[in-house]
PDB file of C-alpha atoms in Angstrom:
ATOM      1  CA  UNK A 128     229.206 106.187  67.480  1.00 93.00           C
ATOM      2  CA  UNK A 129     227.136 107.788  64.108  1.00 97.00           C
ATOM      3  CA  UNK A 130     227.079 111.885  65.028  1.00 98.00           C
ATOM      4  CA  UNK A 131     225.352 114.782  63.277  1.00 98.00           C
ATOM      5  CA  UNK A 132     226.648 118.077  62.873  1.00 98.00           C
ATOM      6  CA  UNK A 133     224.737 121.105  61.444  1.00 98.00           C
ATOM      7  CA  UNK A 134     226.137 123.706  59.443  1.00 97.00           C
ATOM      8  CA  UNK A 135     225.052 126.765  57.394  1.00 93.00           C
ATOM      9  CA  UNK A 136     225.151 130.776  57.617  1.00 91.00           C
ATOM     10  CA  UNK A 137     222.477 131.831  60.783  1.00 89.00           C
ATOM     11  CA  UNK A 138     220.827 134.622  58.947  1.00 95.00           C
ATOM     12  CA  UNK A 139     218.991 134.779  55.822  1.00 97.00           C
ATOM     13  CA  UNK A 140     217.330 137.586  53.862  1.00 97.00           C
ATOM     14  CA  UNK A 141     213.467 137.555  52.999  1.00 97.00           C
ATOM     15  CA  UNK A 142     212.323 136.099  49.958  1.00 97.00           C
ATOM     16  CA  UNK A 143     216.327 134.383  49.939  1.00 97.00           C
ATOM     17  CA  UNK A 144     216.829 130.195  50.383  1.00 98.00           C
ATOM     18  CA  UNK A 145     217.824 129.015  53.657  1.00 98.00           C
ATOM     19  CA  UNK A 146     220.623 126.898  52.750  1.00 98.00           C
ATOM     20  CA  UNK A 147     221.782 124.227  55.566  1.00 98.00           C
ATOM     21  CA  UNK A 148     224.335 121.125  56.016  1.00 98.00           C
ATOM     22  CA  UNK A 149     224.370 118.387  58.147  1.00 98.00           C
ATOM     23  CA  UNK A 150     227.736 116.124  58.017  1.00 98.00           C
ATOM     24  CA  UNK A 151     227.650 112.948  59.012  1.00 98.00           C
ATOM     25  CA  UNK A 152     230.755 111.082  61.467  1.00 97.00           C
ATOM     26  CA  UNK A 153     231.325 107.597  62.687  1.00 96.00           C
ATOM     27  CA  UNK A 154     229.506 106.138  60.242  1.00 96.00           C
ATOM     28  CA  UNK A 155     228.185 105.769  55.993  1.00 95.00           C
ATOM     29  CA  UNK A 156     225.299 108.167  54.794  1.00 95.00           C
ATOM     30  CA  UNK A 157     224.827 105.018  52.515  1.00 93.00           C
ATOM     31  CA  UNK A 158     223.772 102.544  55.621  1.00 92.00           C
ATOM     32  CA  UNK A 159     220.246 101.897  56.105  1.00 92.00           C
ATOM     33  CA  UNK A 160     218.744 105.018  57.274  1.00 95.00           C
ATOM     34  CA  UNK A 161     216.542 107.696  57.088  1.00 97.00           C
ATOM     35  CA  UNK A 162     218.109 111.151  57.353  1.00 98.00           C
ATOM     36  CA  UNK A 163     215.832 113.843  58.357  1.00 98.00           C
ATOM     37  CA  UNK A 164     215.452 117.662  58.920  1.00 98.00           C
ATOM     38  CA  UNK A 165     213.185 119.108  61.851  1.00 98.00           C
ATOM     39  CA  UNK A 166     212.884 122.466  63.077  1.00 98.00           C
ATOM     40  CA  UNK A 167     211.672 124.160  66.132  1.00 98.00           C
ATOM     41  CA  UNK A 168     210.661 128.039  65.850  1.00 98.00           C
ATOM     42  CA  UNK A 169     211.623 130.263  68.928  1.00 97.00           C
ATOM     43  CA  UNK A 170     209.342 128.461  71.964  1.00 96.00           C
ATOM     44  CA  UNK A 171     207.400 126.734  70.109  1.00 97.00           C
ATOM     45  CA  UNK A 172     206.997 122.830  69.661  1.00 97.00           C
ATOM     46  CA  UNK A 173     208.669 120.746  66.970  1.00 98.00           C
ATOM     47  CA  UNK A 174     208.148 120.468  63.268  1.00 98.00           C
ATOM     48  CA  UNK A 175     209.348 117.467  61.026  1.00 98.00           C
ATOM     49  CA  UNK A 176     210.264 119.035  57.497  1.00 98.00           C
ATOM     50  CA  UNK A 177     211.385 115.779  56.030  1.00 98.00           C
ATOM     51  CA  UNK A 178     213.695 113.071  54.896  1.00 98.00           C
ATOM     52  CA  UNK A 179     215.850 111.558  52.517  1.00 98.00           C
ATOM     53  CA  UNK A 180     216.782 107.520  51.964  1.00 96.00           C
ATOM     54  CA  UNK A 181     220.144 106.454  51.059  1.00 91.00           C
ATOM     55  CA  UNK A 182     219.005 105.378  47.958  1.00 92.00           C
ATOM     56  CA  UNK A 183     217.876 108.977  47.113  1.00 94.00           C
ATOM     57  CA  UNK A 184     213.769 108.665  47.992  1.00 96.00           C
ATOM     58  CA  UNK A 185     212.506 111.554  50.069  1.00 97.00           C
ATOM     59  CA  UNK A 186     209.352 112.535  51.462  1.00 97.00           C
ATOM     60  CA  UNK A 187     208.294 115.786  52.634  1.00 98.00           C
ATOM     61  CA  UNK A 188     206.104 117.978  55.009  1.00 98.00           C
ATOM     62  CA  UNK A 189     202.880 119.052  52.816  1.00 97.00           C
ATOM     63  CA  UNK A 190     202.842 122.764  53.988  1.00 96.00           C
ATOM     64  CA  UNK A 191     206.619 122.988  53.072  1.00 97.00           C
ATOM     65  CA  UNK A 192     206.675 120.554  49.858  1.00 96.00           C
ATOM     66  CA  UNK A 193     206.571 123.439  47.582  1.00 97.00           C
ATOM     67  CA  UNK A 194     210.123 125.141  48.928  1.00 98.00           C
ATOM     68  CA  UNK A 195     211.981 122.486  50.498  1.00 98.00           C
ATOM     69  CA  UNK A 196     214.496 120.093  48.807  1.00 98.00           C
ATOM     70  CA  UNK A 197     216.309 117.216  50.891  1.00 98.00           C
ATOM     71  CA  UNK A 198     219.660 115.823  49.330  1.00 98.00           C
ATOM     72  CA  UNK A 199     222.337 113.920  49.522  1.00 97.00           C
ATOM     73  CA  UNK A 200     226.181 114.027  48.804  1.00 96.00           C
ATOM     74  CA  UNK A 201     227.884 110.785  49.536  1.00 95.00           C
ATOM     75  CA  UNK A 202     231.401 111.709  48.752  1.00 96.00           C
ATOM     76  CA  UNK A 203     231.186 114.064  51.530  1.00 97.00           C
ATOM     77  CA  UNK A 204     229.041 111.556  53.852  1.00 97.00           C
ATOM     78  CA  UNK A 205     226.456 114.336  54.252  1.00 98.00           C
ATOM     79  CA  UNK A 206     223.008 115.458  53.611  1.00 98.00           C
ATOM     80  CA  UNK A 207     221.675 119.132  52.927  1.00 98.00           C
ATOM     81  CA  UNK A 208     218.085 121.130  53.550  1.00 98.00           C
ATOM     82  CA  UNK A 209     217.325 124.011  50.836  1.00 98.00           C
ATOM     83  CA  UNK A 210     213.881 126.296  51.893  1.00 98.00           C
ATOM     84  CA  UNK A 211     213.396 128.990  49.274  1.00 97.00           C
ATOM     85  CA  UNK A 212     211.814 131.839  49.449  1.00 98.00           C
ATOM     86  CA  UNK A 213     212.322 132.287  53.261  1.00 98.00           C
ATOM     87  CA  UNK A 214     209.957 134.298  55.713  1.00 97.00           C
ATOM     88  CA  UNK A 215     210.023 135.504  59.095  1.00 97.00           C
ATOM     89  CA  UNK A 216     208.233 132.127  60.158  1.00 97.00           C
ATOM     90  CA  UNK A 217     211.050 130.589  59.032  1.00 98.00           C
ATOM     91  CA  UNK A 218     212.931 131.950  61.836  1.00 98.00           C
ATOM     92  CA  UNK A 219     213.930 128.556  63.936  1.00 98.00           C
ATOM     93  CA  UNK A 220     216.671 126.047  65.480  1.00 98.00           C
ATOM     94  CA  UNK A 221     216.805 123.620  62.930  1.00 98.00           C
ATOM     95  CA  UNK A 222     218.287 119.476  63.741  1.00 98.00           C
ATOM     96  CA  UNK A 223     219.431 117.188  61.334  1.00 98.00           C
ATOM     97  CA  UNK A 224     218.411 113.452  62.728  1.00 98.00           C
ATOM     98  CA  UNK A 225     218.735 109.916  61.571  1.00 98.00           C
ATOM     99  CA  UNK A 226     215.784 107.772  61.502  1.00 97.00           C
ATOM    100  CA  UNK A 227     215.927 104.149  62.141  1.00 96.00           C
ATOM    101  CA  UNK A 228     214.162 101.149  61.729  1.00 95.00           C
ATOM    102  CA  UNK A 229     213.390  98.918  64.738  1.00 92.00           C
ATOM    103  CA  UNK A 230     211.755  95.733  64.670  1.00 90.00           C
ATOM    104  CA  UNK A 231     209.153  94.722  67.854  1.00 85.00           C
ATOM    105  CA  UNK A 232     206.686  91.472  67.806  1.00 85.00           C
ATOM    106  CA  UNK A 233     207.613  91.578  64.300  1.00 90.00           C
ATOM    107  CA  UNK A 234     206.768  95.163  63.038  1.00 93.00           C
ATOM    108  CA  UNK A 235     208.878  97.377  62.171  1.00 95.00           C
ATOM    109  CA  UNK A 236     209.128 101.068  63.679  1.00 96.00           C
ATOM    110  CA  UNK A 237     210.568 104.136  63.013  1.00 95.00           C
ATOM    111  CA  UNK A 238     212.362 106.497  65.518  1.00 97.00           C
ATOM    112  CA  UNK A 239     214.702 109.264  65.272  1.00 98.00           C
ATOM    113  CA  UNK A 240     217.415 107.898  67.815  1.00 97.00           C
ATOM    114  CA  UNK A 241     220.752 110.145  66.950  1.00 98.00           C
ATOM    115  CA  UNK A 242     220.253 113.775  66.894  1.00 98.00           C
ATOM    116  CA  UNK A 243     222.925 117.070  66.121  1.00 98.00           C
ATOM    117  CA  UNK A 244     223.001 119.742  67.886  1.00 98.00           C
ATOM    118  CA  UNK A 245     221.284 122.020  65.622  1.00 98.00           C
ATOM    119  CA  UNK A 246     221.571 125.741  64.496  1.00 98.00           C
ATOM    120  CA  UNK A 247     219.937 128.406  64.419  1.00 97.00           C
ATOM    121  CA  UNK A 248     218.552 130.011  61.274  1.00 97.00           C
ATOM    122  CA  UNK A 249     216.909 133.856  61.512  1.00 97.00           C
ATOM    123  CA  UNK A 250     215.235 135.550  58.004  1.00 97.00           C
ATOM    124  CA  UNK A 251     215.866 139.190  58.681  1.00 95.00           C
ATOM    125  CA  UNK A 252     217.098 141.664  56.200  1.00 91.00           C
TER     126      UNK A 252
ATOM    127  CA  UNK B  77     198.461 114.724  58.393  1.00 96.00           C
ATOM    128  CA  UNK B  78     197.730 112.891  61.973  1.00 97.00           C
ATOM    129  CA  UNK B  79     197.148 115.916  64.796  1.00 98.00           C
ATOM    130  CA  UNK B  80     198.634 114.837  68.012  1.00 98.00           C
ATOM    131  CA  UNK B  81     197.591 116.810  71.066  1.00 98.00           C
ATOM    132  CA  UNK B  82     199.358 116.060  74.188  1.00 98.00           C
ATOM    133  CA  UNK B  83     197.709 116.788  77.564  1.00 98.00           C
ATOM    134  CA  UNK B  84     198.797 118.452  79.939  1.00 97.00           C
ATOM    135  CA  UNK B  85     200.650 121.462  78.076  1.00 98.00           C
ATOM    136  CA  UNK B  86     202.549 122.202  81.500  1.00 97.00           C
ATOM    137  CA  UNK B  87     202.681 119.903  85.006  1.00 96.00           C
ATOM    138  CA  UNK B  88     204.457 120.726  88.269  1.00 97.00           C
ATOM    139  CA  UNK B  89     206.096 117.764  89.956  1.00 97.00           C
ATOM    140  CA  UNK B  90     207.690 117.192  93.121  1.00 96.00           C
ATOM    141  CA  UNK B  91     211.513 114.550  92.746  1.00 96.00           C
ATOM    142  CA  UNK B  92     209.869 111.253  93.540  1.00 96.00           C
ATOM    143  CA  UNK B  93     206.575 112.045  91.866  1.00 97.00           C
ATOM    144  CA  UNK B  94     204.926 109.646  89.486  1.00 98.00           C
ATOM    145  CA  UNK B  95     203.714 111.386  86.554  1.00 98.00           C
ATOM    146  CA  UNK B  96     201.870 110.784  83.362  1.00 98.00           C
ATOM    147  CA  UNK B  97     201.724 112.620  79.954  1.00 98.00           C
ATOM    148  CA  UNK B  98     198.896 111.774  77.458  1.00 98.00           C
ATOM    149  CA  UNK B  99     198.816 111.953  73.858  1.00 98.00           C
ATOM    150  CA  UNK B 100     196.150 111.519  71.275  1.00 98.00           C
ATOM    151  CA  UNK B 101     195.907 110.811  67.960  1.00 98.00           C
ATOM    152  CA  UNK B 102     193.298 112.474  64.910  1.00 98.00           C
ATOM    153  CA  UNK B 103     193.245 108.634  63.827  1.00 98.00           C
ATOM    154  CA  UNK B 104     194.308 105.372  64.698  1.00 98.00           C
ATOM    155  CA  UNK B 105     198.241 104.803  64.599  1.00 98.00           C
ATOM    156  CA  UNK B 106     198.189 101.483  65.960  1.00 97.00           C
ATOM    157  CA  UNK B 107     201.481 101.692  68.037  1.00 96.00           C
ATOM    158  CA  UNK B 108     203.720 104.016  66.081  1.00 98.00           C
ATOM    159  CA  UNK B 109     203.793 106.609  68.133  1.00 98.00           C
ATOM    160  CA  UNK B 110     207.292 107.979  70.193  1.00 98.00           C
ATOM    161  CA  UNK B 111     208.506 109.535  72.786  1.00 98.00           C
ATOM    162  CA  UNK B 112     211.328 112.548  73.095  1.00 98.00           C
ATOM    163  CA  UNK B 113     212.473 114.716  75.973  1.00 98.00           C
ATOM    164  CA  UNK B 114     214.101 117.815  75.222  1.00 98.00           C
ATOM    165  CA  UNK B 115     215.971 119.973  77.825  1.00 98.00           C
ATOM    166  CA  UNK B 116     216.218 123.704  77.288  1.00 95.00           C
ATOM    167  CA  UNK B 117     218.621 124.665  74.173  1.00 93.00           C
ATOM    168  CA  UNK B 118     219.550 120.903  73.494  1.00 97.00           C
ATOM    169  CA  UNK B 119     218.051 118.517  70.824  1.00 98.00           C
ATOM    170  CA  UNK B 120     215.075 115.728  71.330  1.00 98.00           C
ATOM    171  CA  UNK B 121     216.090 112.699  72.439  1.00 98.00           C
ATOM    172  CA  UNK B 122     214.609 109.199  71.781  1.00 98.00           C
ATOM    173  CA  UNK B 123     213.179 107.532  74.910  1.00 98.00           C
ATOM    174  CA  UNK B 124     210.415 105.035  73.977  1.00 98.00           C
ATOM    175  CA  UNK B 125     209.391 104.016  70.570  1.00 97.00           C
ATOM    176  CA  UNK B 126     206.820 101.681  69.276  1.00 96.00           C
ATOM    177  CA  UNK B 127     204.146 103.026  72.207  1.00 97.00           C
ATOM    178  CA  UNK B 128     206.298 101.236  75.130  1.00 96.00           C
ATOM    179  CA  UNK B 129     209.331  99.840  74.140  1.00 96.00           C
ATOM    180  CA  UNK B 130     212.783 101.582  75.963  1.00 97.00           C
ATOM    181  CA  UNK B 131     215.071 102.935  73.659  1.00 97.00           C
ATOM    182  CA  UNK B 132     218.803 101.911  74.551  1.00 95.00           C
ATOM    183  CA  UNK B 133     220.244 103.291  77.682  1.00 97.00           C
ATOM    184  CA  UNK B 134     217.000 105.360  78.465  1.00 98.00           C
ATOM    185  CA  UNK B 135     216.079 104.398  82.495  1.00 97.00           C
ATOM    186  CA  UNK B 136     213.727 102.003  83.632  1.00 97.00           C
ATOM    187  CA  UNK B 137     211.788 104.589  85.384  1.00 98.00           C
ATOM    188  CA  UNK B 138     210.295 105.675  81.973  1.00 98.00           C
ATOM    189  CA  UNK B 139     207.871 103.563  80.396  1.00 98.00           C
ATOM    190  CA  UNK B 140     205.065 104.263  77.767  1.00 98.00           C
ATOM    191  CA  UNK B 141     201.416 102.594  76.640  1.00 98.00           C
ATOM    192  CA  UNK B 142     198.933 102.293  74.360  1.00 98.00           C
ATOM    193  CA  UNK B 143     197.535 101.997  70.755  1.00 97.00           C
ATOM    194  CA  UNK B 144     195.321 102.900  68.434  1.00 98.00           C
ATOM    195  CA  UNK B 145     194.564 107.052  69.287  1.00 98.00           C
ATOM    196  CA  UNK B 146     195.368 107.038  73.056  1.00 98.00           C
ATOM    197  CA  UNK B 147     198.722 106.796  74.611  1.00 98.00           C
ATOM    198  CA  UNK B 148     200.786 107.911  77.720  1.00 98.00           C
ATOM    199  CA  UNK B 149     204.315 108.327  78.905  1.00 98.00           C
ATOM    200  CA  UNK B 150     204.605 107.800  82.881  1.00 98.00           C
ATOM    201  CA  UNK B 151     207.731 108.404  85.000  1.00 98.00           C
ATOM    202  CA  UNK B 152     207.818 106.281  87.711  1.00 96.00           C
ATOM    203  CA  UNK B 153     209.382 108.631  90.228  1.00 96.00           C
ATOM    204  CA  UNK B 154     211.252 111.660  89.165  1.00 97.00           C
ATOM    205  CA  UNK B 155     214.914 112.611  89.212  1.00 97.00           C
ATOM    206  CA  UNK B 156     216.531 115.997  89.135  1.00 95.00           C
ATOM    207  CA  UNK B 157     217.501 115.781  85.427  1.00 96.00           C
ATOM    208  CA  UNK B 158     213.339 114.624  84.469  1.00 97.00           C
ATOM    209  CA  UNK B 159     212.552 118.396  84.121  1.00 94.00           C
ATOM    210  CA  UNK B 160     212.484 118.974  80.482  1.00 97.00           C
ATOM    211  CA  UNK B 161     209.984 119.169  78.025  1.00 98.00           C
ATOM    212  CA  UNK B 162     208.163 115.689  76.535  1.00 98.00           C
ATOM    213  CA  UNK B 163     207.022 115.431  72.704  1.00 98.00           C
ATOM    214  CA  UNK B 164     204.946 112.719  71.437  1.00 98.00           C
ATOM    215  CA  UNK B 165     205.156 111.506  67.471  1.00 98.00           C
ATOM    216  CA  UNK B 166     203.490 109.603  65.284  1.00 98.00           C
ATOM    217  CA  UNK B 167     205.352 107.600  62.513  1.00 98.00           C
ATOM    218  CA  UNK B 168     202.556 105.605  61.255  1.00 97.00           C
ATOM    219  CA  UNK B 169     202.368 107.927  57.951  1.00 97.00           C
ATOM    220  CA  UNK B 170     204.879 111.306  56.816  1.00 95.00           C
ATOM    221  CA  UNK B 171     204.304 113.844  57.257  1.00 97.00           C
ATOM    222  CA  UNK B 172     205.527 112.448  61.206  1.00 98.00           C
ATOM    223  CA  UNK B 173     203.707 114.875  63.326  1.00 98.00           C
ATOM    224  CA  UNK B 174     204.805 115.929  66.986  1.00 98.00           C
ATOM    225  CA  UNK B 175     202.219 116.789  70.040  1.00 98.00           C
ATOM    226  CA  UNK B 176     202.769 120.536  70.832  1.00 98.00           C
ATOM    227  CA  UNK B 177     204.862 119.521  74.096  1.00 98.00           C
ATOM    228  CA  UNK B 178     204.198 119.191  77.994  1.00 98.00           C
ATOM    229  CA  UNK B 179     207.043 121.317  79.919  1.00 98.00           C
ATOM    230  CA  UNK B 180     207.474 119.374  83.088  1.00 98.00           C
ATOM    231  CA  UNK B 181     208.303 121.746  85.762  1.00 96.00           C
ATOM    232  CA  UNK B 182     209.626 121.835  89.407  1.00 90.00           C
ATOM    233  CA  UNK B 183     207.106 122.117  91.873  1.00 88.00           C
TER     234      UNK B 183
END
């Protein structure tokens, strides 16, 4: 079965770009899926950042649109999340997810149904 | 964005309980709202999407309901491994907003 695995260096300097990868096993980046980025600061709740298409269409958080970027690399069957300039709030576990499609009464849904493990990210200097 | 707000924040529950999580919407989502638990230091998992239908392999025991800008997420009776923290989301329009969380606790 499809599994997600985050990568990426776990502290970042202020002001720097949080740089993180998420590598994709058991099955194609290019199938028909969303791949998304959510993160979850120290105790608090969760945050969806955003996501990327196979076909290279993304959509993004508003509060974040400004220093996020969401892309992929097929030859390596995996998708990365660039923040720039990083603060303190920053400071979170961060998950890499796959969206997916499901059709009920004839409508289609969306659900994030295959999850890594995530990783932890701090901005300190 | 959508707000969600999920009521309660925190419940204490007995094994065997019957329990029920709400979650609201800022506007109407018709039914595209999910369910996650998360356990400490692990990631979300998908349990019910589309308002009430069971994601693969999820138990029976969890079942959801609703549409439009109310919805709820009962467990029928609790097991051991139900403690864990509950997040609603919408996904009728990005940017797909979470509910802050309701930690279900031992009693």
């Amino acid at each position: 079965q499809v599994q997600l695995q985050e990568s990426g260096p776990g502290q970042v300097k202020p002001s720097g770009t949080l740089s993180l990868t998420c590598a994709v096993s058991g099955g194609s980046i290019s199938s028909n899926y969303w791949w998304s980025w959510v993160r979850q600061p120290p105790g608090k709740g969760l945050e969806w950042i955003g996501e990327i298409y196979h076909s290279g269409s993304t959509n993004y958080t508003p509060s974040l649109k400004s220093r996020v970027t969401i892309s992929l690399d097929k030859s390596k069957n995996q998708f990365s999340l660039k923040l720039n300039s990083v603060t303190a709030a920053d400071t979170a576990a961060y998950f890499c997810a796959r969206g997916s499609v499901y059709s009920s009464k004839g409508v289609y849904y969306y659900g994030m149904d295959v999850w890594g493990q995530g990783t932890t990210a701090t901005v300190s200097s | 964005d959508i707000q969600m707000t999920q009521s309660p924040s925190s419940l204490s529950a007995s094994v065997g309980d019957r329990v029920t999580i709400t979650c609201r919407a800022s506007q109407s989502i018709s039914s595209y709202l999910n369910w996650y638990q998360q356990k400490s230091g692990k990631a979300p998992k998908l349990l019910i999407y589309a308002a009430s239908s069971l994601q693969s392999g999820v138990p029976s025991r969890f079942s959801g309901s609703g549409s439009g800008t109310d919805f709820t997420l009962t467990i029928s009776s609790l097991l051991p491994e139900d403690f864990a923290t509950y997040y609603c989301q919408q996904s009728y329009s990005t940017p797909y907003t979470f509910g802050q969380g309701t930690k279900l606790e031992i009693k």
